[in-house]
Amino acid sequence: MSILPDGRYVDDKPYETDIGEEARHAELDMSNTRLVWRRFREHKLGLVSALFLLFSYLMLPFAGFISPYTANERAPDHLYASPQGIHLFHEGKLIGPYVYPITANVNLETFSWEYEADYDNPARLEFFCEASYYKLAGLFKTNRHLFCAPEGATIFLLGADRLGRDVFSRILYGAQLSLTVGLVGITVSFVIGIVLGSIAGYFGGFLDWIINRVIEILRSLPELPLWLALSAAVPSHWSPVAVFFIISIILGILDWPGLARAVRSKFLSLREEEFVRAAEMMGAKPSRVISKHLLPNFLSHLIASATLSIPAMILGETALSFLGLGLRAPAVSWGVMLNDAQNLASIEIYPWTAIPMLPIVIVVLAFNFFGDGLRDALDPNRS
Amino acid sequence: MAALLKVEGLSIGFGNAAHVVDDVSFSVEPGETLALVGESGSGKTLSCRAALRILPAMATVHSGSVMLDGPKGPVDLMGLSERAMCDIRGNRVSMIFQEPMRSLSPLHRIGNQVIEVLRLHGTAKGQGARKRVFETFERVGFTNPERVFQSYPFELSGGMRQRAMIAMAVVGKPDLLIADEPTTALDVTTQAQVLGLIKEIQQDTGMAMVLVTHDLGVVANMADTVTVMNRGRVMEAGPAPLVLGDPQHGYTRDLFAAAPKIPESGEDAAEEHDRDYILEMRNVSKTYTLKGKAAWHPKIHVQAVRGIEFGVERGKTLAVVGESGSGKTTCARMALGAERADPGAEILFRPKAGAETVNLQDLDNQARLAFQRQAQMVFQDPYSTLNPRMRVKDALCEPMDIHGIGTREERVDRAAEMLRWVDLSPNMLTRYPHAFSGGQRQRLSIARALMLGPTFLVCDEPTSALDVSVQEQVLQLLEDIRDRLNLSYMFISHDLAVVARIADEVAVMRDGLVVEQGTTEALFHNPQHPYTKALLAAQPEPDINRPINLKIVAQGAGDPSTWPEAYRFDGANVPPLTKLGVGHKVRYYA
């Protein structure tokens, strides 16, 4: 720092002409996926949610193995059985995980089932035991379970329902349908939404007008009656799986307008970017401009909005099934299970019949956090 | 005399990263103008915002004091409560922002926005406040203050909005005005008028001003003292005549060397020769048809370009100069066949000397592809010209990919070679555009345009978004490449000083018409048209002894119907483009 005689200040640090600095960070040459992963890791809530979802989906094929009972296996002596805890110590001694067997009594004042535990005869759980038959991953027939109750005892971790079916097992089986119905629906709605949205946004004019009117018409339809009508149209003798596919496709067909509008408006603004004009002036065809320039720039938004709409689909399936319009017994989904909880009285006396709400809440939240984290991580404008 | 605002040892940083403003000190005396000069990222805006405590949420002030002198002696603004700061903002210190389009609320009438300042500070109420706003409106040069009071921002042009912003800033009679690049977003003639206005108001009211700018020309016209900043540090500070007249610091000298200058004098080009045009535009007009207000209203026709006649000579540069809305970009798009001119026009492209000409007006797909290999464009905005999702390699190979030239290896080889041509290293091929600075991106854009080996390039304001020193480098590069490959340029710009350097011939446009056209020497040495004169006069020169002549600017920059009779035009009544000398045409009634 120096002051010249004429009173001005001149910085006396050595000065070098700036020649457009080379490599500022080491991450410049890093691949895109690694960058995204690094940024995603910073979002702790998103990371935890992602791990949870990964675990949930990986569990789906093994649901039959983990659950002690199969989905529609009944215990006629244990209607509305209350949840049983797993204990380790009996009278001060470690005897490994065990349950107290329960027996049912009818309370003739309230006309409800009450269960009494037999605290003298702890029943130790068996592991890798043989019980009823199921198909592992839908392929291998086996009767091997991770754990089950010994002869003469039951294991209802989250209680049993109206017909004496294990709620815990049914939640696991229900996940197989509830978690995947969203994926099919999303695929359908994405294909339609992206195709129509990009056509409307890129070409504009008459096509744009038509697509917009279709969107408006779809949006003006009242949703519930429409669901009702569409699911009534599904032949009732179809198998639950076929119904399930149709339901998810219906959900997808009704869900695309929002996405199509997002794609369209994004395309309208991206089309004005100079790199798009540059590509057009090089002679690129519209299909190339859309697939190479417009969509990649929009991909992060698409992925994030996909993860954010899966929970909407899950909730949609749940709502439909809850109303009895979606999946029906004997298929098991969380919505079907909640259908049993429609009766206020039964919730009051047997609150565990409403437990399937819990996985719905957790999964929907997890998808939301995951989607949030993903959107932050994929956003290329941050750096 | 005590300084009105004294900033000392100010350091600001984002998070834990290195300080972006590092130990900056400056002070402003009452009634004086201090210019903070620097390129983007030098920390000049942050330092000013820190003085009003309106920093972005991420930024923290690590050290330093900001003393504002007041009736009760100097106060440190850093230590004041938020409540006390509100009394100072707008009342004692006010600010003008860079973007006039965005700094006014679109939902409120201008008058209400301005009067709010008085209301908030309890300076005046009711009719008194209204009267004061009208006075201020008159002061900033609105001829019809009542109409402006009632209008919404979208009804005003950019220059008018900036005047409204100034009115809002000065209506509370502040002691200090902070102007953050107040004229950067404006056309050069409007800039000159707004600068003149600020200066006048300052003389009237005796307020002090901190002027943040990157333009040494603006500094020379406005400042009493200058503080030059670079990368968050003060490089040189002192009275304007000293710093501008005899810069001591290396950085200040570099800035001066890079500032584009309008040549002092030149010689009229000698004789007319047979011209070999690579692109010739004959009788080119372009009319856009807009929908009427409602379906039953007649459609509105807007003439973006009217009767253009000029050509680009092989190996030379034709510059098209004009303010926003003058039709220069439409011209460029038509020259590349991206837009069709009105029927009757001829746009002739001759790939080689003596070869057959191609009329861009009637190209089939095959011929269009062939033409696109010959003619390419360099775009204006370095941040949107490259696809952020494409690696440099893919972006550069894309033109060859589209035209199906070469194998993958050949394309990459060519891309590496092009990178070397624009002075970038081939190992940058795998990077994404976000890793590059503005100047580097513009180089990449040039490299991409060169991939197909074109003979004709249209450059649409390629340097207007760049810092002066980078602008200089990019212009140099464009010149080198032109001479090396015998390219021909059509160079679109709003800046005469940039054009002076690179162009061989210049066409000045206004309202879709060419008003003057000639060789660079003729045009700069002997400008005839009042509009050209105004453009030349409005260009701020980094020389303190050559202030902007506002009279010439006002005369030429006004509406064409106010020009001297020989040049006047309004509506369809347009004087002919008359030949004045060798290669020099002016639109006037001879």
Coordinates of N, CA and C in Angstrom, one line a residue, chain A residues 1 4 6-25 27-33 35-36 39 272-285 288-289 292-301 378-381 383, chain B residues 22-23 230-231 233-239 242-243 246-251 254 329 333 336 338 369 372 375-377 379-391 395 398-399 401-403 425 427-428 430-432 434-437 440 448 452 460 473:
Chain A
M1 N 0.9 -1.2 0.0 CA 0.0 0.0 0.0 C 0.9 1.2 0.0
L4 N 1.0 8.0 -3.3 CA 2.0 8.8 -4.1 C 2.0 10.2 -3.6
D6 N 1.3 12.9 -5.1 CA 0.1 13.7 -5.4 C -1.2 13.3 -4.7
G7 N -1.0 12.4 -3.7 CA -2.2 12.2 -2.9 C -3.0 11.0 -3.3
R8 N -2.6 10.3 -4.3 CA -3.4 9.1 -4.7 C -2.8 7.8 -4.1
Y9 N -3.7 6.9 -4.1 CA -3.4 5.6 -3.5 C -3.1 4.6 -4.6
V10 N -2.1 3.8 -4.5 CA -1.8 2.8 -5.4 C -1.5 1.5 -4.7
D11 N -2.2 0.4 -5.1 CA -2.0 -0.9 -4.5 C -0.6 -1.4 -4.9
D12 N 0.3 -1.8 -4.0 CA 1.6 -2.2 -4.4 C 1.8 -3.7 -4.4
K13 N 0.7 -4.4 -4.3 CA 0.9 -5.9 -4.5 C 1.3 -6.1 -5.9
P14 N 2.1 -7.2 -6.2 CA 2.4 -7.4 -7.6 C 1.2 -7.7 -8.4
Y15 N 1.1 -7.2 -9.5 CA -0.1 -7.3 -10.4 C 0.3 -8.1 -11.7
E16 N -0.6 -9.1 -12.0 CA -0.4 -9.8 -13.3 C -1.6 -9.6 -14.1
T17 N -1.4 -9.4 -15.4 CA -2.6 -9.3 -16.3 C -3.3 -10.7 -16.2
D18 N -4.6 -10.6 -16.1 CA -5.4 -11.8 -16.1 C -5.5 -12.4 -17.5
I19 N -5.1 -13.6 -17.6 CA -5.2 -14.2 -19.0 C -6.2 -15.4 -19.0
G20 N -7.4 -15.1 -18.5 CA -8.4 -16.2 -18.6 C -7.9 -17.4 -17.9
E21 N -8.1 -17.5 -16.6 CA -7.5 -18.5 -15.8 C -7.9 -19.9 -16.3
E22 N -6.9 -20.8 -16.3 CA -7.1 -22.2 -16.6 C -7.8 -22.8 -15.4
A23 N -8.2 -24.1 -15.5 CA -8.8 -24.9 -14.4 C -8.9 -24.2 -13.1
R24 N -10.1 -23.9 -12.7 CA -10.3 -23.3 -11.4 C -10.5 -24.3 -10.3
H25 N -11.2 -25.4 -10.6 CA -11.4 -26.5 -9.6 C -11.1 -27.8 -10.3
E27 N -12.9 -30.2 -10.0 CA -14.1 -30.9 -10.4 C -14.6 -30.6 -11.8
L28 N -13.9 -29.7 -12.5 CA -14.3 -29.4 -13.8 C -14.4 -30.5 -14.8
D29 N -13.4 -31.5 -14.6 CA -13.4 -32.6 -15.6 C -14.1 -33.8 -15.1
M30 N -14.8 -33.6 -13.9 CA -15.5 -34.7 -13.3 C -16.7 -35.1 -14.2
S31 N -17.1 -36.3 -14.2 CA -18.3 -36.7 -15.0 C -19.5 -36.2 -14.3
N32 N -20.5 -36.0 -15.0 CA -21.7 -35.4 -14.5 C -22.4 -36.2 -13.4
T33 N -22.4 -37.5 -13.5 CA -23.0 -38.3 -12.5 C -22.3 -38.2 -11.2
L35 N -20.7 -35.6 -10.1 CA -21.0 -34.3 -9.6 C -22.4 -34.3 -8.9
V36 N -23.3 -34.9 -9.6 CA -24.7 -35.0 -9.0 C -24.6 -35.8 -7.7
R39 N -23.2 -33.7 -4.9 CA -24.2 -32.7 -4.4 C -25.3 -33.4 -3.7
E272 N -36.1 -20.1 -27.0 CA -35.5 -18.8 -27.3 C -34.0 -18.7 -27.0
E273 N -33.5 -19.7 -26.3 CA -32.1 -19.7 -25.9 C -31.3 -19.7 -27.2
E274 N -30.1 -19.1 -27.1 CA -29.3 -19.0 -28.3 C -28.7 -20.3 -28.8
F275 N -28.5 -21.3 -27.9 CA -27.9 -22.5 -28.3 C -28.9 -23.3 -29.2
V276 N -30.2 -23.1 -28.9 CA -31.2 -23.7 -29.8 C -31.3 -23.0 -31.1
R277 N -31.2 -21.7 -31.1 CA -31.2 -21.0 -32.4 C -29.9 -21.4 -33.2
A278 N -28.8 -21.6 -32.5 CA -27.6 -22.0 -33.1 C -27.7 -23.3 -33.8
A279 N -28.3 -24.3 -33.1 CA -28.5 -25.6 -33.6 C -29.4 -25.5 -34.8
E280 N -30.5 -24.7 -34.8 CA -31.4 -24.6 -35.9 C -30.6 -24.0 -37.1
M281 N -29.8 -23.1 -36.8 CA -29.0 -22.4 -38.0 C -28.0 -23.4 -38.5
M282 N -27.6 -24.4 -37.7 CA -26.6 -25.4 -38.3 C -27.4 -26.3 -39.2
G283 N -28.7 -26.3 -39.1 CA -29.5 -27.2 -39.9 C -30.1 -28.4 -39.2
A284 N -30.1 -28.3 -37.9 CA -30.6 -29.5 -37.1 C -32.1 -29.6 -37.3
K285 N -32.6 -30.8 -37.4 CA -34.0 -31.1 -37.5 C -34.7 -30.9 -36.2
R288 N -34.0 -33.6 -33.6 CA -32.7 -33.5 -33.0 C -32.6 -32.4 -32.0
V289 N -33.2 -31.3 -32.3 CA -33.2 -30.1 -31.4 C -33.9 -30.5 -30.1
K292 N -31.8 -33.6 -28.3 CA -30.4 -33.3 -27.9 C -30.2 -32.0 -27.1
H293 N -31.1 -31.0 -27.4 CA -30.9 -29.7 -26.7 C -32.0 -29.4 -25.7
L294 N -33.2 -29.7 -26.1 CA -34.3 -29.2 -25.1 C -34.4 -30.2 -24.0
L295 N -34.7 -31.5 -24.3 CA -35.0 -32.4 -23.2 C -33.8 -32.6 -22.2
P296 N -32.5 -32.7 -22.6 CA -31.5 -32.8 -21.6 C -31.5 -31.7 -20.6
N297 N -31.8 -30.5 -21.1 CA -31.8 -29.3 -20.2 C -33.0 -29.3 -19.3
F298 N -33.9 -30.2 -19.6 CA -35.1 -30.3 -18.8 C -35.2 -31.5 -18.0
L299 N -34.2 -32.4 -18.2 CA -34.2 -33.7 -17.6 C -34.2 -33.7 -16.1
S300 N -33.4 -32.8 -15.5 CA -33.4 -32.7 -14.0 C -34.8 -32.4 -13.5
H301 N -35.4 -31.5 -14.2 CA -36.8 -31.1 -13.7 C -37.7 -32.4 -13.9
L378 N -29.4 -32.0 -9.2 CA -29.4 -32.1 -10.6 C -29.4 -30.7 -11.3
D379 N -29.7 -29.7 -10.5 CA -29.8 -28.4 -11.0 C -28.4 -27.9 -11.5
P380 N -28.3 -27.8 -12.8 CA -26.9 -27.4 -13.3 C -26.6 -25.9 -13.2
N381 N -27.6 -25.1 -12.9 CA -27.4 -23.7 -12.8 C -26.8 -23.3 -11.5
S383 N -23.8 -24.1 -10.2 CA -22.4 -23.7 -10.1 C -22.1 -22.5 -11.0
Chain B
D22 N -12.0 -7.2 -0.3 CA -10.9 -7.4 0.6 C -10.2 -6.0 1.0
D23 N -10.5 -5.6 2.2 CA -9.9 -4.4 2.7 C -10.1 -3.2 1.8
N230 N -10.2 -4.3 -8.6 CA -10.0 -5.5 -9.3 C -9.9 -6.7 -8.3
R231 N -10.7 -7.7 -8.6 CA -10.8 -8.9 -7.7 C -10.9 -8.6 -6.3
R233 N -10.1 -5.9 -4.6 CA -9.1 -5.0 -4.0 C -9.1 -3.7 -4.7
V234 N -8.7 -2.6 -4.0 CA -8.6 -1.3 -4.6 C -7.2 -1.3 -5.3
M235 N -7.2 -1.0 -6.6 CA -5.9 -1.0 -7.3 C -5.3 0.4 -7.2
E236 N -6.2 1.4 -7.5 CA -5.7 2.7 -7.5 C -6.8 3.6 -7.2
A237 N -6.5 4.7 -6.4 CA -7.6 5.6 -6.1 C -7.0 7.0 -6.1
G238 N -7.8 8.0 -6.5 CA -7.3 9.4 -6.5 C -8.2 10.3 -7.3
P239 N -7.8 11.5 -7.4 CA -8.6 12.5 -8.2 C -8.7 12.0 -9.7
L242 N -6.0 12.9 -12.3 CA -4.7 12.2 -12.1 C -4.8 10.8 -12.6
V243 N -5.8 10.1 -12.1 CA -5.9 8.6 -12.4 C -6.1 8.4 -13.9
D246 N -3.0 10.0 -16.0 CA -1.7 9.3 -15.9 C -1.8 8.1 -15.0
P247 N -2.4 7.1 -15.4 CA -2.6 5.9 -14.6 C -1.2 5.3 -14.1
Q248 N -1.2 5.0 -12.8 CA 0.1 4.5 -12.3 C 0.1 2.9 -12.2
H249 N -1.1 2.4 -11.9 CA -1.1 1.0 -11.6 C -1.3 0.2 -12.9
G250 N -0.7 -1.0 -12.9 CA -0.7 -1.8 -14.2 C -2.1 -2.1 -14.6
Y251 N -3.0 -2.4 -13.6 CA -4.4 -2.8 -14.0 C -5.1 -1.6 -14.7
D254 N -4.0 -1.3 -18.1 CA -4.6 -2.4 -19.0 C -6.0 -2.0 -19.4
T329 N -30.9 -6.9 -36.0 CA -30.8 -8.3 -35.8 C -31.7 -9.0 -36.8
R333 N -30.5 -12.1 -39.3 CA -31.2 -13.3 -39.5 C -31.6 -13.5 -41.0
L336 N -28.8 -14.8 -43.0 CA -28.5 -16.2 -42.8 C -29.6 -17.1 -43.3
A338 N -32.4 -17.4 -42.1 CA -33.3 -17.9 -41.0 C -34.6 -17.2 -41.1
L369 N -29.0 -26.6 -46.7 CA -28.0 -27.3 -46.0 C -26.6 -26.9 -46.6
Q372 N -25.8 -23.5 -45.3 CA -25.5 -23.5 -43.9 C -24.0 -23.9 -43.6
A375 N -22.2 -20.5 -44.2 CA -22.5 -19.3 -43.4 C -22.9 -19.7 -42.0
Q376 N -22.2 -19.1 -41.0 CA -22.5 -19.4 -39.6 C -22.7 -18.2 -38.8
M377 N -23.1 -18.4 -37.6 CA -23.4 -17.2 -36.8 C -22.7 -17.3 -35.4
F379 N -23.2 -15.8 -31.6 CA -24.3 -15.2 -30.9 C -23.8 -14.2 -29.8
Q380 N -24.8 -13.5 -29.3 CA -24.5 -12.4 -28.4 C -24.1 -12.8 -26.9
D381 N -25.0 -13.7 -26.4 CA -24.9 -14.0 -25.0 C -24.1 -15.2 -24.7
P382 N -22.9 -15.0 -24.2 CA -22.0 -16.2 -24.0 C -22.6 -17.2 -23.0
Y383 N -23.6 -16.8 -22.2 CA -24.1 -17.7 -21.2 C -25.2 -18.6 -21.8
S384 N -25.8 -18.2 -22.9 CA -26.9 -19.0 -23.4 C -26.5 -19.6 -24.8
T385 N -25.3 -19.3 -25.3 CA -25.0 -19.7 -26.6 C -24.5 -21.2 -26.6
L386 N -24.1 -21.7 -25.5 CA -23.7 -23.1 -25.4 C -24.7 -23.9 -24.6
N387 N -25.1 -25.1 -25.0 CA -26.0 -25.9 -24.3 C -25.3 -26.4 -23.0
P388 N -25.9 -26.0 -21.8 CA -25.2 -26.3 -20.6 C -25.1 -27.8 -20.3
R389 N -25.8 -28.6 -21.0 CA -25.8 -30.1 -20.8 C -24.9 -30.8 -21.8
M390 N -24.2 -30.1 -22.6 CA -23.3 -30.7 -23.6 C -21.9 -30.4 -23.3
R391 N -21.1 -31.5 -23.4 CA -19.6 -31.2 -23.2 C -19.1 -30.4 -24.4
A395 N -20.6 -30.3 -28.3 CA -21.0 -29.0 -28.8 C -20.3 -28.7 -30.1
E398 N -21.1 -31.0 -33.1 CA -22.5 -31.1 -33.5 C -22.7 -30.6 -35.0
P399 N -22.1 -29.5 -35.4 CA -22.3 -29.1 -36.8 C -22.0 -30.2 -37.8
D401 N -21.8 -33.3 -37.2 CA -22.7 -34.4 -36.9 C -24.0 -34.2 -37.8
I402 N -24.5 -33.0 -37.7 CA -25.7 -32.7 -38.4 C -25.5 -32.9 -39.9
H403 N -24.4 -32.4 -40.4 CA -24.2 -32.5 -41.8 C -23.6 -33.8 -42.2
S425 N -7.2 -24.7 -24.8 CA -6.4 -25.9 -24.9 C -7.3 -27.1 -25.2
N427 N -7.3 -30.0 -24.2 CA -7.8 -30.9 -23.1 C -9.0 -30.3 -22.4
M428 N -9.5 -29.2 -22.9 CA -10.8 -28.7 -22.4 C -12.0 -29.4 -23.0
T430 N -13.4 -32.2 -22.8 CA -14.4 -33.0 -22.0 C -15.1 -32.1 -21.0
R431 N -14.9 -30.8 -21.0 CA -15.6 -30.0 -20.0 C -17.0 -29.6 -20.4
Y432 N -17.7 -29.2 -19.4 CA -19.0 -28.6 -19.6 C -18.9 -27.1 -19.6
H434 N -20.2 -24.7 -18.1 CA -20.2 -23.9 -16.9 C -18.8 -23.7 -16.3
A435 N -17.8 -24.5 -16.8 CA -16.4 -24.3 -16.3 C -15.7 -23.2 -17.0
F436 N -16.4 -22.5 -17.9 CA -15.7 -21.4 -18.7 C -16.2 -20.1 -18.3
S437 N -15.3 -19.1 -18.5 CA -15.7 -17.7 -18.2 C -16.4 -17.2 -19.5
Q440 N -14.2 -17.0 -22.6 CA -13.8 -18.3 -23.1 C -15.0 -19.0 -23.8
R448 N -17.1 -23.2 -32.6 CA -18.2 -24.0 -33.2 C -18.6 -23.5 -34.5
L452 N -17.4 -26.0 -39.6 CA -17.8 -26.5 -40.9 C -17.0 -25.8 -42.0
D460 N -23.4 -11.5 -34.1 CA -24.5 -10.6 -33.5 C -24.1 -10.1 -32.1
Q473 N -9.8 -8.8 -26.3 CA -9.2 -10.1 -26.8 C -10.1 -10.8 -27.8

